[in-house]
Coordinates of C-alpha atoms and ligand atoms in Angstrom, one line a residue:
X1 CA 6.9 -37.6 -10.3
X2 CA 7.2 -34.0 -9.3
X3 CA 11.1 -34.3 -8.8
X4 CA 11.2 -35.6 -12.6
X5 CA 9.0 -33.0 -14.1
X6 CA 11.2 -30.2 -11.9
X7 CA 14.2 -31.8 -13.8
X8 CA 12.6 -31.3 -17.4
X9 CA 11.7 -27.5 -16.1
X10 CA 15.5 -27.4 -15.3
X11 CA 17.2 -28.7 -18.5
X12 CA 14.8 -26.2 -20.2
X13 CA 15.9 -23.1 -17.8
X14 CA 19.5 -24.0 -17.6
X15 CA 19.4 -24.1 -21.3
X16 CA 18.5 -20.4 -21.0
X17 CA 20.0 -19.1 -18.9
X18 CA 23.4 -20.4 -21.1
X19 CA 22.3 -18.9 -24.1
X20 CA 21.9 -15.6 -22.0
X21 CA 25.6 -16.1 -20.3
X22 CA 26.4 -17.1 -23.7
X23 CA 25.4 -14.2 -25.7
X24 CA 26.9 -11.6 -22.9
X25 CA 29.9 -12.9 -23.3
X26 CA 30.8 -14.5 -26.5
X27 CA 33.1 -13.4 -28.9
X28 CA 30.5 -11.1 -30.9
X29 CA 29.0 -9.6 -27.7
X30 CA 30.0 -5.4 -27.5
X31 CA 29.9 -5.7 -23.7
X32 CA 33.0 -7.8 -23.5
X33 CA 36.5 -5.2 -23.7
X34 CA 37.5 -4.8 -27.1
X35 CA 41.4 -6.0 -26.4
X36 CA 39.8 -8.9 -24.7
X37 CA 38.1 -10.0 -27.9
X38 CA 40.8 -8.7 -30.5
X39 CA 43.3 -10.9 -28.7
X40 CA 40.8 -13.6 -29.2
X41 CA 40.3 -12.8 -33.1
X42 CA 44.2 -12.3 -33.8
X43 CA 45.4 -15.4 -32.3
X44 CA 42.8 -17.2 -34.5
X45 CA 43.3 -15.6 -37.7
X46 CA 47.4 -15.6 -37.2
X47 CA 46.9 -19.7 -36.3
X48 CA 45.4 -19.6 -40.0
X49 CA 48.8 -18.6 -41.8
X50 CA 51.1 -21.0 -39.2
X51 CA 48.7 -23.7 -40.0
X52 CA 48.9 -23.3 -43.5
X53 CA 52.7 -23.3 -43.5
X54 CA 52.6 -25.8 -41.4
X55 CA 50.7 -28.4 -44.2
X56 CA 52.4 -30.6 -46.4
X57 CA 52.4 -28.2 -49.7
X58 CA 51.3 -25.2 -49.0
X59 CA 49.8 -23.5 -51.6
X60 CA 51.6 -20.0 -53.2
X61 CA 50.2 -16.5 -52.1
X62 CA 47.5 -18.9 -49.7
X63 CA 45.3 -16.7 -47.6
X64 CA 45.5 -13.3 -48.9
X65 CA 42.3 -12.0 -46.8
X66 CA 43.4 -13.3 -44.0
X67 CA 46.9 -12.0 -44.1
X68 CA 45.5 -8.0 -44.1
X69 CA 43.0 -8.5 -41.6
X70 CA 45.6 -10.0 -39.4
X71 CA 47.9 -7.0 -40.6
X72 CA 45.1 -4.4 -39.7
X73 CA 44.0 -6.2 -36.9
X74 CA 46.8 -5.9 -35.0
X75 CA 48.1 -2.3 -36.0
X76 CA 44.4 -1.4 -34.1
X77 CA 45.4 -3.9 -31.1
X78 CA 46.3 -2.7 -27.7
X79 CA 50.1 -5.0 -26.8
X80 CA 50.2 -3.8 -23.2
X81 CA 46.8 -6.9 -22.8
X82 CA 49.4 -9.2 -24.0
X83 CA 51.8 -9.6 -26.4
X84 CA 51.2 -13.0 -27.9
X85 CA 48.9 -12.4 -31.0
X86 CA 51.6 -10.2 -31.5
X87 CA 54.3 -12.6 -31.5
X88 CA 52.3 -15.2 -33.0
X89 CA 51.2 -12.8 -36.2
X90 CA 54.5 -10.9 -36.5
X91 CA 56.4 -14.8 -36.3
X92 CA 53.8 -16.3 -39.0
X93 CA 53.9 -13.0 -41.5
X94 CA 58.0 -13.6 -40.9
X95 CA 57.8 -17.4 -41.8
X96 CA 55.2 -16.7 -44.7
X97 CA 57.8 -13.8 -46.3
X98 CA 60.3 -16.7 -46.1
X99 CA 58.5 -19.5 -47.5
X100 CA 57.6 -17.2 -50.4
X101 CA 61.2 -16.2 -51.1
X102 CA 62.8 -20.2 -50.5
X103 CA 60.1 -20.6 -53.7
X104 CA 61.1 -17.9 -55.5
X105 CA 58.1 -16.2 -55.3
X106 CA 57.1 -12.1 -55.9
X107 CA 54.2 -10.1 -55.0
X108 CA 53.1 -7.0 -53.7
X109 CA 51.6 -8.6 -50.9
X110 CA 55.1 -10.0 -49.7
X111 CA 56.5 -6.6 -50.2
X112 CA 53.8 -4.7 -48.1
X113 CA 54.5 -7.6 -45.6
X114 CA 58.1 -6.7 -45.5
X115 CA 57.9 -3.0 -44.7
X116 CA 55.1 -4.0 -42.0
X117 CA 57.4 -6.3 -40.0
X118 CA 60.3 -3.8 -40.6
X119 CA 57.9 -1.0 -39.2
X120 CA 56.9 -3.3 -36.0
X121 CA 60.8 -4.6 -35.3
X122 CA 61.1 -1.1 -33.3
X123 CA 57.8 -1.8 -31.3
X124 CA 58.5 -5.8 -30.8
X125 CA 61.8 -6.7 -31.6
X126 CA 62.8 -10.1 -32.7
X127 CA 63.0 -13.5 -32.2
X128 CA 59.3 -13.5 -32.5
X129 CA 57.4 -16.5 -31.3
X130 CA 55.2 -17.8 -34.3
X131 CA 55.5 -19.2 -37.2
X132 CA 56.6 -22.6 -38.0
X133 CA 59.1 -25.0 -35.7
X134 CA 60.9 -27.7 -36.7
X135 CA 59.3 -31.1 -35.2
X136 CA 61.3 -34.6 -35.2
X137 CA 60.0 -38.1 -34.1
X138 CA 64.2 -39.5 -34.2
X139 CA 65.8 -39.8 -31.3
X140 CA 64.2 -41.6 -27.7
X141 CA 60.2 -41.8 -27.3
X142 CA 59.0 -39.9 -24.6
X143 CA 60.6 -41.1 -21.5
X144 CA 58.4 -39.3 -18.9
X145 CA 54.9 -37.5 -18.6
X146 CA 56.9 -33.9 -18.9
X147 CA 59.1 -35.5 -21.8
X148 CA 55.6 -36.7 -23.4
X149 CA 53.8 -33.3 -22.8
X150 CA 56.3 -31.1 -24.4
X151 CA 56.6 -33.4 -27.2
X152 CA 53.1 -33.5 -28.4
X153 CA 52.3 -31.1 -31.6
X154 CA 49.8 -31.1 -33.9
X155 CA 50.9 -33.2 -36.8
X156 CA 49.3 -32.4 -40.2
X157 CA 52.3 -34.3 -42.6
X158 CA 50.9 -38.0 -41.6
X159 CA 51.0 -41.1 -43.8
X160 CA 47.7 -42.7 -45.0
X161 CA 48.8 -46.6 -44.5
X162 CA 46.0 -48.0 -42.1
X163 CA 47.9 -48.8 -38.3
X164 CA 47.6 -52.4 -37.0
X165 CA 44.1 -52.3 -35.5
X166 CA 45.8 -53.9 -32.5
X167 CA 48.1 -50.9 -31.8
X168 CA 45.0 -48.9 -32.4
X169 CA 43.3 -50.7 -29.2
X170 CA 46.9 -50.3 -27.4
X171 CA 46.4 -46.7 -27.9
X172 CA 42.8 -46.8 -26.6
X173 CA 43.5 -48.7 -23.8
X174 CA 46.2 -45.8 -22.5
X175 CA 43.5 -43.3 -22.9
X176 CA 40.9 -45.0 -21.0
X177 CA 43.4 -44.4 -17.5
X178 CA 41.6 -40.9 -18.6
X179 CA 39.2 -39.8 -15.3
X180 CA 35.7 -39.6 -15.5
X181 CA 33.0 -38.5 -13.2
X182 CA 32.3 -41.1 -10.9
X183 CA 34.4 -43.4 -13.4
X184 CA 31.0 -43.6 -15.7
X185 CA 33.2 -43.9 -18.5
X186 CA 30.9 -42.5 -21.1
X187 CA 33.7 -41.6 -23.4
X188 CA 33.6 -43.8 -27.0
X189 CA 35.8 -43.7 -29.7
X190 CA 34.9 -44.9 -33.5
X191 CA 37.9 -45.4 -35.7
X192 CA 37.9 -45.3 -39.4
X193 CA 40.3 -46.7 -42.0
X194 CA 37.9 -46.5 -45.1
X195 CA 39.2 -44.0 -46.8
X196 CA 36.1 -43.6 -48.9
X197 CA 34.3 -42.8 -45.6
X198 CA 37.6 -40.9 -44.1
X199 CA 37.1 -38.2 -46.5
X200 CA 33.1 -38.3 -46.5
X201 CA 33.9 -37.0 -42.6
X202 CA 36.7 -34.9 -42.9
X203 CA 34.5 -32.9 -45.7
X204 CA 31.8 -32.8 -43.4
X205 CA 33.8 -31.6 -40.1
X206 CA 36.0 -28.8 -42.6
X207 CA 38.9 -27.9 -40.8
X208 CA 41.5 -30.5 -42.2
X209 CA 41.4 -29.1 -45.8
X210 CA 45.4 -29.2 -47.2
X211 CA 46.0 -32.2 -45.5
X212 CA 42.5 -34.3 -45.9
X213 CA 43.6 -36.6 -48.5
X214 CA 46.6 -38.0 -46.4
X215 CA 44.4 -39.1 -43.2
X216 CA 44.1 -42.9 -43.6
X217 CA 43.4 -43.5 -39.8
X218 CA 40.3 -41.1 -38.3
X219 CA 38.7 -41.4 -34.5
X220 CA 35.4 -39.9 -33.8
X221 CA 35.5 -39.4 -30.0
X222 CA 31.7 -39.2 -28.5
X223 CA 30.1 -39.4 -24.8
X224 CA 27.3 -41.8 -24.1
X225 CA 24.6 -39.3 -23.2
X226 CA 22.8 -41.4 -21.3
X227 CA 25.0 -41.3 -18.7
X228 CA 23.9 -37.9 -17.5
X229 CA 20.9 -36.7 -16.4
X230 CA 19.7 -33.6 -14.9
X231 CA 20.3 -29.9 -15.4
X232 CA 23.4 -29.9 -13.6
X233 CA 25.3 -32.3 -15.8
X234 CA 24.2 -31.3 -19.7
X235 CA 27.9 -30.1 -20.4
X236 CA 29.3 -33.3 -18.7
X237 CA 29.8 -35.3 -21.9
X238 CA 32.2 -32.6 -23.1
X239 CA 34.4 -33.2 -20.1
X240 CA 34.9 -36.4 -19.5
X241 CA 34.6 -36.9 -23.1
X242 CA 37.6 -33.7 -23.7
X243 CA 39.7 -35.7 -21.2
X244 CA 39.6 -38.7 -22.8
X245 CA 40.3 -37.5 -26.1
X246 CA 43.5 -35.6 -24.7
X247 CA 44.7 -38.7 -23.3
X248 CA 44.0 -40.3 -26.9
X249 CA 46.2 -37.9 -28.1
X250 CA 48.9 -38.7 -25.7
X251 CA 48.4 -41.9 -26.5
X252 CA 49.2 -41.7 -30.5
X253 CA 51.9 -39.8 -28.9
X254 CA 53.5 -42.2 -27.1
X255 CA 53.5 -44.9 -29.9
X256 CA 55.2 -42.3 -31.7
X257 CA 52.4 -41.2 -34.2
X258 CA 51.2 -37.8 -35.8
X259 CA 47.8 -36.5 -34.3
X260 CA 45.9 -33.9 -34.9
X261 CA 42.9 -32.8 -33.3
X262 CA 40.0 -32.0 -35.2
X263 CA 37.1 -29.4 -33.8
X264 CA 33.4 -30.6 -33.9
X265 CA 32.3 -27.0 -33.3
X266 CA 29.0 -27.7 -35.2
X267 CA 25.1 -27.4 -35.4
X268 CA 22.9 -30.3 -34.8
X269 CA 22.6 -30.8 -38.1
X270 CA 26.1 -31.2 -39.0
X271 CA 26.0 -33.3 -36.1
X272 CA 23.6 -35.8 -37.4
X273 CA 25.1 -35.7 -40.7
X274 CA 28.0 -37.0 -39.4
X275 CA 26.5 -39.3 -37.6
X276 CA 25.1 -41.2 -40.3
X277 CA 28.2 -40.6 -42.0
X278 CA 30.2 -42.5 -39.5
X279 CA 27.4 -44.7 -38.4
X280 CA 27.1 -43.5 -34.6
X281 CA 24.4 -43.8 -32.8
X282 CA 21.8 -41.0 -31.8
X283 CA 22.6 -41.1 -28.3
X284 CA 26.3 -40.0 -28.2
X285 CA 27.4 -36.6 -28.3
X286 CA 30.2 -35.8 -30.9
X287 CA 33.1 -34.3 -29.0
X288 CA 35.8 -34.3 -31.6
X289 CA 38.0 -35.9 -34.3
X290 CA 41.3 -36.7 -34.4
X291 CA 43.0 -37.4 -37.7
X292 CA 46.3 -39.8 -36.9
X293 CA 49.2 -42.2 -38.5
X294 CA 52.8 -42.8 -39.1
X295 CA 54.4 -39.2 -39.9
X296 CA 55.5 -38.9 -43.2
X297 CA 59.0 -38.0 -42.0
X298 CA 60.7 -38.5 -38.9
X299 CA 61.4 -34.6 -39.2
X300 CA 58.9 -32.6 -39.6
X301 CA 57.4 -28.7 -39.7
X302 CA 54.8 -28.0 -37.2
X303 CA 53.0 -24.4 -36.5
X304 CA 54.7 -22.6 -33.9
X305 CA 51.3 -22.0 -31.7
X306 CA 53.0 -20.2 -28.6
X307 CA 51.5 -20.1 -25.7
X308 CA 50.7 -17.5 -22.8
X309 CA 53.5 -17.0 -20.0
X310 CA 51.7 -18.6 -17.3
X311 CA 51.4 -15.3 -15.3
X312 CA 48.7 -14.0 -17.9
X313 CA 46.4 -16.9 -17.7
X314 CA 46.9 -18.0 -13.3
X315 CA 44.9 -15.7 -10.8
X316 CA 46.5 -16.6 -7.2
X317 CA 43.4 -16.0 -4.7
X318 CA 44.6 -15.2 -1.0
Ligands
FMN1 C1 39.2 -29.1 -29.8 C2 40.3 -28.8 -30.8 C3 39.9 -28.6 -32.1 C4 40.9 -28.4 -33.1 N1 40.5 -28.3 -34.4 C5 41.4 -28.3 -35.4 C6 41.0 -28.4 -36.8 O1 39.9 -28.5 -37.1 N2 42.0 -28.4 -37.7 C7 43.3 -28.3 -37.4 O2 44.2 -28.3 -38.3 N3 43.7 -28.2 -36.1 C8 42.8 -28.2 -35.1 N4 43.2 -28.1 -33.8 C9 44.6 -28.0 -33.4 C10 45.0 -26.6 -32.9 O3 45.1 -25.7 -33.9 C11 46.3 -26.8 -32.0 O4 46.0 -27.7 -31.0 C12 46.8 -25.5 -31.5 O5 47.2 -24.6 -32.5 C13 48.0 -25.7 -30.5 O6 49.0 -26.3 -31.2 P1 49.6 -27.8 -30.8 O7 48.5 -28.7 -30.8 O8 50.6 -28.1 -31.9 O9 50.3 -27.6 -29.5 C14 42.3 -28.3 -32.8 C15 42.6 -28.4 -31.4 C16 41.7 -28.6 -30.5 C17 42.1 -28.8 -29.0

């Protein structure tokens, strides 16, 4: 009796005490370093151009804000942290100036654009590592784990045709060899073909807008919540269920689809929405989506998304 009412007491404290750790350190908090949280708030708003480029049609002259705050951004941001927001903003402001003049295009936004990658060539010179990359599905399917790794992207240019439900379960099968904690296997995965439905989740989950209309084949992966209990384990949903879902992805991979993974960054009433949307029950925990299908082409564009030299992100403790 006591031991259960000390776990209640728990949840409740642990709960605070991660807001507190939470709001000392989030992205918003003033007593985290400033190049800490600009490198942060570049890579993010630079990931907004490559993504866009990296849709089927992008739109002219798309994402005009975002293109001077990333320009201001990083004129203000310290590159001795790290120089990958600005590879990644200086490569997708290059690939943007490009796609604007394949199409023809003018404005004094691509001219200001110009002179400000001119001005940083000096600082940063080129090849720059951002932008777009060209992706192709020809040629032999992943042969080994590395092989499969390196070939994953994001795919955003996929065909809407429903996939033979029985490949789907192929797929799900490979991403159940995911680990889980104590091998609960909480992880569930709904799949949607509807595209009536499709779209009434992608509007609700918001980050697949340019490419929306072409997702014909949608998982929603969840973790049974009732397999943890205790303070200790409230965030273990989100990794067995993370796990899962990037074996999913490796998955589609390997039978030599798109993926894309879709955040479920939301509130608890977004949460529920999509619930009922996607008729899930109360008791899992959304952990994300992933939109998936044929690719459209065998050759493909995909945003560049570089990532850190392994030095800035390993600490080697004696
Ligand atoms: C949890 C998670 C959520 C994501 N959400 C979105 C999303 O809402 N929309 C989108 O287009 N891409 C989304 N992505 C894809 C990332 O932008 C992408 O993984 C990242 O830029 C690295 O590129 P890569 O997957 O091609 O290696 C998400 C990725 C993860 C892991």
């Amino acid at each position: 009796m006591f031991d259960k009412l000390f776990k209640v007491i728990g949840i409740f404290s642990e709960a605070l005490r991660d807001a507190v750790l939470f709001l000392r350190f989030n992205s918003y908090s003033p007593w985290v370093d400033k190049s800490r949280r600009a490198f942060y708030k570049i890579i993010i708003e630079a990931h907004t151009i490559e993504k866009g480029l990296s849709l089927p049609n992008p739109k002219l002259l798309f994402g005009k804000d975002k293109i001077r705050f990333v320009m201001n951004a990083l004129s203000r941001y310290d590159i001795q942290h790290s120089s990958v927001p600005a590879h990644m903003s200086l490569g997708a402001l290059d690939a943007y100036v490009n796609f604007h003049a394949r199409a023809g295009a003018s404005d004094p936004l691509l001219d200001d654009i110009s002179r400000y990658l001119k001005a940083w060539e000096a600082k940063l010179p080129r090849p720059w590592k951002g932008g777009t990359r060209d992706y192709s599905f020809n040629g032999q399917p992943p042969s080994n784990l590395q092989h499969l790794m390196a070939s994953r992207s994001s795919i955003r240019t996929l065909q809407s045709a429903p996939l033979k439900p029985e490949l789907i379960f192929e797929a799900i099968s490979l991403a159940q060899l995911a680990p889980s904690q104590c091998n609960r296997q909480s992880s569930r995965v709904h799949a949607y073909q509807d595209p009536a439905r499709i779209q009434a989740l992608l509007a609700l989950q918001g980050g697949s807008r340019g490419f929306a209309e072409s997702v014909g084949n949608l998982f929603v992966v969840s973790s049974e919540i009732c397999a943890w209990g205790g303070p200790g384990q409230r965030n273990q949903a989100y990794v067995d269920g993370a796990l899962f879902a990037m074996c999913l992805m490796f998955a589609c991979r390997s039978m030599g689809w798109g993926a894309c993974p879709l955040n479920l960054a939301i509130d608890h009433k977004t949460e529920s929405a999509i619930r009922r949307a996607g008729d899930i029950p109360a008791g899992e925990r959304l952990i994300m989506m992933i939109a998936f299908g044929e690719p459209v082409a065998p050759d493909t564009r995909v945003a560049f998304s570089p990532r850190r030299p392994a030095a800035e992100i390993v600490t080697f403790h004696a």
